[in-house]
């Protein structure tokens, strides 16, 4: 179904888009580090919450993209267009509700999750949380629109809009932090503006009837039958992603008890670590489009072929990227304004993550999207939830707190989670039990 050229046109823009997202996130941390470690800590704590919310939005968009890709594969463009409108309705409704909840309850949320953090860290976190929460509806609409273009196999559109969004963000950060001296607010305001611009552009582009999937008709009314089908995929994916990110927040709350140095080192390490996951994140999105269309076309052999092919590509790129990061790590860490103690701890954490990501990350996080594209969503959800609570949370406490290993113990618990996920996701795909959910059995 997909030629080599077709895969390149899908995958390369996705990788570029992920590179932009990760590098801009790193620049955000580099720039805000000039304000002080309390600012880094406040931003990194809120970003854990934001990542949870973003993951839920992305999972719901994934649910819609699976349905849309399957309709495209089945040559039902009319249904694909109908699903597009319903995805946007779901995204806007849920994101607006989440925005209001976060704005009104931001202090309660931060205090409840992270406990008695230092006053200057809390002040930075409250400011950053308030402004970024306002952008949630824009972000949800952008993510959903981008998912629809990817379902069509057109990832170049979201890449181009992402370039513009990131230019606005980085330029705005420089002006607001270094020029206007707005501190933490100087990181948040450009994010709000760039997401609003990106969402508006994507919605306008979706109205173009030349697109395979476009917004048809003037009325926007819920189609509950279609919404149910989208949510069948989206809710388990959203629950899985939400609990996964919530588990990470619990883990960070454990780290928060170790002091500002460990919080800052963890925040910097997370920023750099995300660079090592670029290929996996991009290929996860490609899996939805490719495998979804294969399922829609009712072609089981193509599902198996492209799952293995995309996974091999993911492993190859992940190995190259992470090896490069590890070799350049001393230079990369010099970009951040950190104390010697914080820099040394961040170095160890990155070695743990990126060294093992080469072997474990693709099968842990890219392979499950092949199962989701085959409608096998509940297995991925239950496995991920169990692994999160059993390994990431329980063993983070055992190793980090009880055995006194601090953040290093927490990150070793993360590796245990990866090993468990790899074992059972590979078993699930090899067993063929996903076939009945895809309609092949």
Coordinates of C-alpha atoms in Angstrom, one line a residue:
X1 CA 0.0 0.0 0.0
X2 CA 2.9 2.4 0.7
X3 CA 5.9 2.7 -1.6
X4 CA 9.3 3.6 -0.2
X5 CA 8.8 7.1 -1.5
X6 CA 5.4 7.3 0.2
X7 CA 6.9 6.2 3.5
X8 CA 9.7 8.8 3.2
X9 CA 7.2 11.5 2.5
X10 CA 5.2 10.5 5.7
X11 CA 8.1 9.8 8.0
X12 CA 10.7 12.5 7.3
X13 CA 8.3 15.4 8.0
X14 CA 7.2 13.6 11.2
X15 CA 10.8 13.3 12.4
X16 CA 11.5 17.0 11.6
X17 CA 8.4 18.0 13.5
X18 CA 9.5 16.0 16.5
X19 CA 13.0 17.4 16.3
X20 CA 11.5 20.9 16.3
X21 CA 9.2 20.1 19.3
X22 CA 12.1 18.7 21.3
X23 CA 14.7 21.2 20.5
X24 CA 12.3 24.1 21.2
X25 CA 11.5 22.5 24.5
X26 CA 15.2 22.4 25.3
X27 CA 15.6 26.0 24.3
X28 CA 12.8 26.9 26.6
X29 CA 14.6 25.3 29.5
X30 CA 18.0 26.8 28.5
X31 CA 16.4 30.3 28.4
X32 CA 14.5 30.0 31.6
X33 CA 17.6 28.7 33.3
X34 CA 19.0 32.2 33.1
X35 CA 16.2 33.2 35.6
X36 CA 17.4 30.7 38.2
X37 CA 17.0 27.1 39.3
X38 CA 13.7 27.9 41.1
X39 CA 12.3 28.9 37.7
X40 CA 13.6 25.7 36.0
X41 CA 12.1 23.6 38.9
X42 CA 8.7 25.4 38.7
X43 CA 8.5 25.0 34.9
X44 CA 9.6 21.4 35.0
X45 CA 6.9 20.5 37.7
X46 CA 4.1 22.2 35.7
X47 CA 5.4 20.6 32.5
X48 CA 4.7 17.2 34.1
X49 CA 1.1 18.2 34.5
X50 CA 1.0 19.8 31.0
X51 CA 2.5 16.6 29.5
X52 CA -0.3 14.6 31.1
X53 CA -3.0 16.8 29.6
X54 CA -1.2 17.0 26.2
X55 CA -0.9 13.2 26.2
X56 CA -4.7 12.9 26.8
X57 CA -5.4 15.3 23.9
X58 CA -3.0 13.4 21.7
X59 CA -4.5 10.1 22.6
X60 CA -8.0 11.4 21.7
X61 CA -6.6 12.7 18.5
X62 CA -5.1 9.3 17.9
X63 CA -8.4 7.7 18.3
X64 CA -9.9 9.9 15.7
X65 CA -6.9 9.4 13.4
X66 CA -7.3 5.6 13.6
X67 CA -11.0 5.9 12.6
X68 CA -10.2 8.3 9.8
X69 CA -7.3 6.3 8.5
X70 CA -9.4 3.1 8.4
X71 CA -12.1 4.9 6.4
X72 CA -9.5 6.2 4.0
X73 CA -8.1 2.6 3.6
X74 CA -11.7 1.4 3.0
X75 CA -12.2 4.2 0.3
X76 CA -14.9 5.8 2.4
X77 CA -13.9 9.5 2.1
X78 CA -17.4 10.7 3.0
X79 CA -17.1 9.0 6.4
X80 CA -13.6 10.1 6.8
X81 CA -14.8 13.7 6.4
X82 CA -17.6 13.2 8.9
X83 CA -15.2 11.8 11.5
X84 CA -12.9 14.8 11.1
X85 CA -15.6 17.2 12.3
X86 CA -16.5 15.0 15.2
X87 CA -12.8 14.8 16.3
X88 CA -12.7 18.6 16.5
X89 CA -15.9 18.8 18.5
X90 CA -14.6 16.3 21.0
X91 CA -11.2 18.0 21.2
X92 CA -12.6 21.5 21.8
X93 CA -15.2 20.4 24.4
X94 CA -12.8 18.4 26.5
X95 CA -9.9 20.9 26.3
X96 CA -12.1 23.8 27.3
X97 CA -13.3 21.9 30.4
X98 CA -9.8 21.0 31.3
X99 CA -8.6 24.5 30.8
X100 CA -11.2 25.9 33.3
X101 CA -10.4 23.2 35.8
X102 CA -6.7 23.9 35.7
X103 CA -7.1 27.7 35.9
X104 CA -9.5 27.6 38.8
X105 CA -7.8 24.9 40.8
X106 CA -4.1 25.5 39.9
X107 CA -2.9 26.1 43.4
X108 CA -4.8 23.1 44.8
X109 CA -3.5 20.9 42.0
X110 CA 0.1 21.9 42.5
X111 CA 0.0 21.6 46.3
X112 CA -1.8 18.3 46.1
X113 CA 0.7 16.7 43.7
X114 CA 4.0 18.2 44.8
X115 CA 3.4 19.0 48.5
X116 CA 5.5 21.5 50.3
X117 CA 7.8 22.8 47.6
X118 CA 9.8 25.9 48.2
X119 CA 7.9 29.3 47.9
X120 CA 9.9 30.6 45.0
X121 CA 9.4 27.3 43.1
X122 CA 5.6 27.5 43.8
X123 CA 5.4 31.1 42.6
X124 CA 7.1 30.2 39.3
X125 CA 4.9 27.1 38.9
X126 CA 1.6 29.1 39.5
X127 CA 2.5 31.7 36.9
X128 CA 3.6 29.2 34.3
X129 CA 0.5 27.0 34.9
X130 CA -2.0 29.8 34.6
X131 CA -0.7 31.0 31.2
X132 CA -0.1 27.6 29.6
X133 CA -3.6 26.4 30.7
X134 CA -5.2 29.1 28.6
X135 CA -3.6 27.6 25.5
X136 CA -5.1 24.1 26.0
X137 CA -8.1 24.5 23.5
X138 CA -5.7 25.8 20.9
X139 CA -3.3 22.9 21.5
X140 CA -6.1 20.3 21.3
X141 CA -7.4 21.7 18.0
X142 CA -3.9 21.8 16.5
X143 CA -3.1 18.2 17.6
X144 CA -6.4 16.9 16.2
X145 CA -6.0 18.8 12.9
X146 CA -2.4 17.5 12.6
X147 CA -3.6 14.0 13.3
X148 CA -6.2 14.3 10.5
X149 CA -3.5 15.4 8.0
X150 CA -1.3 12.5 9.1
X151 CA -4.2 10.1 8.6
X152 CA -4.2 11.2 5.0
X153 CA -0.5 10.6 4.8
X154 CA 0.2 14.3 4.5
X155 CA 2.6 15.0 7.4
X156 CA 4.2 17.9 5.5
X157 CA 1.4 20.2 6.5
X158 CA 1.8 19.8 10.2
X159 CA 5.5 20.0 9.8
X160 CA 5.3 23.4 8.1
X161 CA 2.9 24.8 10.7
X162 CA 5.1 23.4 13.4
X163 CA 8.1 25.3 12.0
X164 CA 6.1 28.5 12.2
X165 CA 4.8 27.7 15.6
X166 CA 8.3 27.1 16.9
X167 CA 9.7 30.2 15.3
X168 CA 7.1 32.3 17.1
X169 CA 7.8 30.4 20.3
X170 CA 11.6 30.8 20.3
X171 CA 11.6 34.4 19.1
X172 CA 8.9 35.3 21.7
X173 CA 11.0 33.6 24.5
X174 CA 14.0 35.6 23.6
X175 CA 12.1 38.9 23.5
X176 CA 10.1 38.2 26.7
X177 CA 12.9 36.7 28.8
X178 CA 16.0 38.6 27.7
X179 CA 14.3 41.8 26.5
X180 CA 11.2 42.4 28.6
X181 CA 12.6 40.5 31.6
X182 CA 9.3 38.7 32.2
X183 CA 10.9 35.6 33.8
X184 CA 8.7 32.5 33.8
X185 CA 5.9 34.3 32.1
X186 CA 8.3 35.0 29.3
X187 CA 8.3 31.3 28.5
X188 CA 4.6 30.8 28.8
X189 CA 3.2 33.7 26.8
X190 CA 5.0 32.8 23.5
X191 CA 3.6 29.2 23.9
X192 CA 0.1 30.6 24.2
X193 CA 0.4 32.8 21.1
X194 CA 2.2 30.2 18.9
X195 CA -0.4 27.6 19.7
X196 CA -3.3 29.9 18.9
X197 CA -1.8 30.8 15.5
X198 CA -1.1 27.2 14.7
X199 CA -4.6 26.1 15.6
X200 CA -6.1 28.8 13.4
X201 CA -3.9 27.9 10.4
X202 CA -4.7 24.2 10.7
X203 CA -8.5 24.8 10.8
X204 CA -8.3 27.0 7.8
X205 CA -6.3 24.4 5.9
X206 CA -8.8 21.7 6.8
X207 CA -11.6 23.7 5.1
X208 CA -9.9 23.2 1.8
X209 CA -12.1 20.7 -0.2
X210 CA -9.1 19.7 -2.3
X211 CA -7.9 17.7 0.8
X212 CA -8.9 14.0 0.9
X213 CA -10.4 14.8 4.4
X214 CA -11.9 18.2 4.9
X215 CA -14.5 19.9 7.0
X216 CA -17.7 19.7 5.0
X217 CA -21.0 21.7 5.5
X218 CA -21.6 24.8 7.6
X219 CA -23.3 23.1 10.6
X220 CA -21.3 21.6 13.4
X221 CA -23.5 19.0 15.1
X222 CA -22.5 16.0 17.1
X223 CA -22.9 12.7 15.5
X224 CA -23.0 10.5 18.5
X225 CA -22.6 7.2 16.6
X226 CA -19.4 8.5 15.1
X227 CA -18.3 10.0 18.4
X228 CA -18.8 6.6 20.1
X229 CA -16.6 4.9 17.5
X230 CA -13.9 7.5 17.9
X231 CA -14.0 7.3 21.7
X232 CA -13.8 3.5 21.6
X233 CA -10.2 4.0 20.5
X234 CA -9.7 7.4 22.1
X235 CA -10.8 6.7 25.6
X236 CA -8.6 3.6 26.3
X237 CA -5.7 5.4 24.7
X238 CA -6.5 8.6 26.7
X239 CA -6.8 6.7 29.9
X240 CA -3.5 4.9 29.3
X241 CA -1.7 8.1 28.3
X242 CA -3.2 10.0 31.2
X243 CA -2.4 7.4 33.8
X244 CA 1.1 7.0 32.4
X245 CA 1.7 10.8 32.6
X246 CA 0.0 10.9 36.0
X247 CA 2.3 8.2 37.2
X248 CA 5.3 10.3 36.0
X249 CA 3.9 13.2 38.1
X250 CA 3.8 10.9 41.1
X251 CA 7.3 9.9 40.4
X252 CA 8.4 13.6 40.1
X253 CA 6.5 14.3 43.4
X254 CA 8.8 11.8 44.9
X255 CA 11.8 13.5 43.4
X256 CA 10.5 16.9 44.6
X257 CA 11.1 15.7 48.1
X258 CA 14.8 15.3 47.3
X259 CA 15.3 19.1 47.0
X260 CA 15.8 21.7 44.2
X261 CA 19.0 20.2 42.9
X262 CA 17.4 16.9 42.1
X263 CA 14.3 18.5 40.7
X264 CA 16.4 20.7 38.4
X265 CA 18.6 17.8 37.3
X266 CA 15.5 15.7 36.6
X267 CA 14.0 18.6 34.5
X268 CA 17.1 19.1 32.4
X269 CA 17.5 15.3 32.0
X270 CA 13.9 15.0 30.8
X271 CA 14.5 17.7 28.2
X272 CA 17.6 16.1 26.8
X273 CA 16.2 12.6 27.0
X274 CA 13.3 13.6 24.8
X275 CA 15.7 14.1 22.0
X276 CA 16.6 10.4 22.1
X277 CA 12.9 9.5 21.6
X278 CA 12.4 11.6 18.5
X279 CA 12.4 8.7 16.1
X280 CA 10.1 6.6 18.3
X281 CA 7.6 9.5 18.6
X282 CA 7.6 10.1 14.9
X283 CA 7.2 6.4 14.0
X284 CA 4.5 6.0 16.6
X285 CA 2.5 8.6 14.6
X286 CA 3.4 6.9 11.3
X287 CA 2.2 3.6 12.7
X288 CA -1.3 5.0 13.1
X289 CA -1.5 6.1 9.5
X290 CA 0.1 3.1 7.8
X291 CA -1.4 0.3 9.9
X292 CA -4.8 2.1 10.2
X293 CA -5.1 2.2 6.4
X294 CA -4.0 -1.4 6.1
X295 CA -6.7 -2.4 8.5
X296 CA -9.3 -0.4 6.6
X297 CA -8.2 -2.1 3.4
X298 CA -8.6 -5.5 5.2
X299 CA -5.1 -6.6 4.4
X300 CA -3.6 -8.6 7.3
X301 CA -0.3 -9.4 5.6
X302 CA 0.4 -5.7 5.0
X303 CA -0.3 -5.0 8.7
X304 CA 2.4 -7.5 9.7
X305 CA 4.8 -6.4 7.0
X306 CA 4.6 -2.6 7.8
X307 CA 4.6 -3.1 11.6
X308 CA 7.9 -5.0 11.4
X309 CA 9.3 -2.6 8.8
X310 CA 8.5 0.6 10.7
X311 CA 9.8 -1.0 14.0
X312 CA 13.2 -1.8 12.3
X313 CA 13.5 1.8 11.1
X314 CA 12.7 3.1 14.5
X315 CA 15.4 1.0 16.2
X316 CA 18.0 2.1 13.6
X317 CA 17.3 5.8 14.0
X318 CA 17.0 5.5 17.8
X319 CA 20.4 3.9 18.0
X320 CA 22.1 6.6 15.9
X321 CA 20.4 9.5 17.7
X322 CA 21.1 8.3 21.3
X323 CA 24.7 7.3 20.5
X324 CA 25.3 10.8 19.2
X325 CA 23.6 12.4 22.2
X326 CA 25.8 10.4 24.6
X327 CA 29.0 11.3 22.8
X328 CA 28.1 15.0 22.8
X329 CA 26.6 15.1 26.3
X330 CA 29.3 17.1 28.1
X331 CA 28.9 19.8 25.5
X332 CA 25.1 19.8 25.6
X333 CA 25.0 20.2 29.3
X334 CA 27.2 23.3 29.1
X335 CA 24.2 25.0 27.4
X336 CA 22.4 25.0 30.8
X337 CA 23.1 27.4 33.6
X338 CA 23.5 24.7 36.3
X339 CA 25.5 24.2 39.5
X340 CA 28.2 21.5 39.3
X341 CA 26.1 19.1 41.5
X342 CA 23.0 19.5 39.3
X343 CA 25.0 19.0 36.1
X344 CA 26.7 15.8 37.4
X345 CA 23.4 14.3 38.4
X346 CA 21.7 15.2 35.1
X347 CA 24.6 13.5 33.3
X348 CA 24.0 10.2 35.2
X349 CA 20.3 10.3 34.6
X350 CA 20.8 10.9 30.8
X351 CA 23.3 8.0 30.6
X352 CA 20.7 5.7 32.2
X353 CA 17.8 6.8 29.9
X354 CA 19.5 7.2 26.5
X355 CA 21.8 4.2 26.9
X356 CA 18.9 1.8 27.5
X357 CA 16.5 3.6 25.1
X358 CA 18.5 2.2 22.2
X359 CA 17.4 -1.3 23.1
X360 CA 14.0 -0.9 24.8
X361 CA 12.2 2.3 23.8
X362 CA 10.8 1.4 20.3
X363 CA 9.2 -1.9 21.4
X364 CA 7.9 -0.2 24.6
X365 CA 6.1 2.8 22.9
X366 CA 6.1 2.5 19.1
X367 CA 4.9 -1.1 18.8
X368 CA 1.8 -0.5 20.9
X369 CA 0.5 2.0 18.3
X370 CA 0.3 -0.8 15.8
X371 CA -2.0 -2.7 18.2
X372 CA -4.1 0.5 18.6
X373 CA -4.4 0.9 14.9
X374 CA -5.8 -2.6 14.8
X375 CA -8.4 -1.6 17.5
X376 CA -6.6 -3.7 20.1
X377 CA -6.6 -0.8 22.6
X378 CA -7.7 -2.4 25.9
X379 CA -4.7 -4.7 26.2
X380 CA -2.3 -1.8 25.7
X381 CA -4.2 0.2 28.3
X382 CA -4.3 -2.5 31.0
X383 CA -0.7 -3.5 30.5
X384 CA 0.6 0.0 30.6
X385 CA -1.4 0.9 33.8
X386 CA -0.2 -2.2 35.6
X387 CA 3.4 -1.6 34.6
X388 CA 3.2 2.0 35.6
X389 CA 1.9 1.3 39.1
X390 CA 4.0 -1.8 39.8
X391 CA 7.3 -0.7 38.5
X392 CA 7.6 3.1 38.0
X393 CA 5.7 4.1 41.1
X394 CA 6.2 1.3 43.6
X395 CA 9.9 0.7 42.8
X396 CA 10.6 4.4 42.5
X397 CA 9.6 4.7 46.1
X398 CA 11.5 1.5 47.1
X399 CA 14.7 2.4 45.3
X400 CA 14.5 6.2 45.5
X401 CA 13.2 6.7 49.1
X402 CA 13.7 3.5 51.1
X403 CA 17.1 2.6 49.7
X404 CA 18.1 6.3 49.5
X405 CA 19.1 6.2 45.8
X406 CA 17.2 9.4 45.1
X407 CA 16.5 10.3 41.4
X408 CA 18.9 7.6 40.2
X409 CA 16.7 5.0 41.9
X410 CA 13.6 6.5 40.3
X411 CA 15.2 6.2 36.8
X412 CA 16.2 2.6 37.4
X413 CA 12.6 1.8 38.2
X414 CA 11.7 3.3 34.8
X415 CA 14.0 0.8 33.1
X416 CA 12.1 -2.0 34.9
X417 CA 8.9 -0.7 33.4
X418 CA 10.4 -0.7 30.0
X419 CA 11.5 -4.3 30.2
X420 CA 8.1 -5.4 31.3
X421 CA 6.4 -3.5 28.5
X422 CA 8.8 -4.8 25.8
X423 CA 8.2 -8.4 26.9
X424 CA 4.5 -8.3 26.7
X425 CA 3.9 -6.1 23.7
X426 CA 6.2 -8.3 21.6
X427 CA 4.3 -11.3 22.9
X428 CA 1.0 -9.8 22.0
X429 CA 1.9 -8.9 18.5
X430 CA 3.6 -12.3 17.9
X431 CA 0.6 -14.2 19.3
X432 CA -1.7 -12.7 16.7
X433 CA -4.5 -12.0 19.2
X434 CA -4.9 -8.5 17.8
X435 CA -6.3 -10.0 14.6
X436 CA -9.9 -10.4 15.9
X437 CA -10.0 -6.7 16.9
X438 CA -8.9 -5.8 13.4
X439 CA -11.6 -8.0 11.8
X440 CA -9.2 -10.6 10.5
X441 CA -10.4 -13.5 12.6

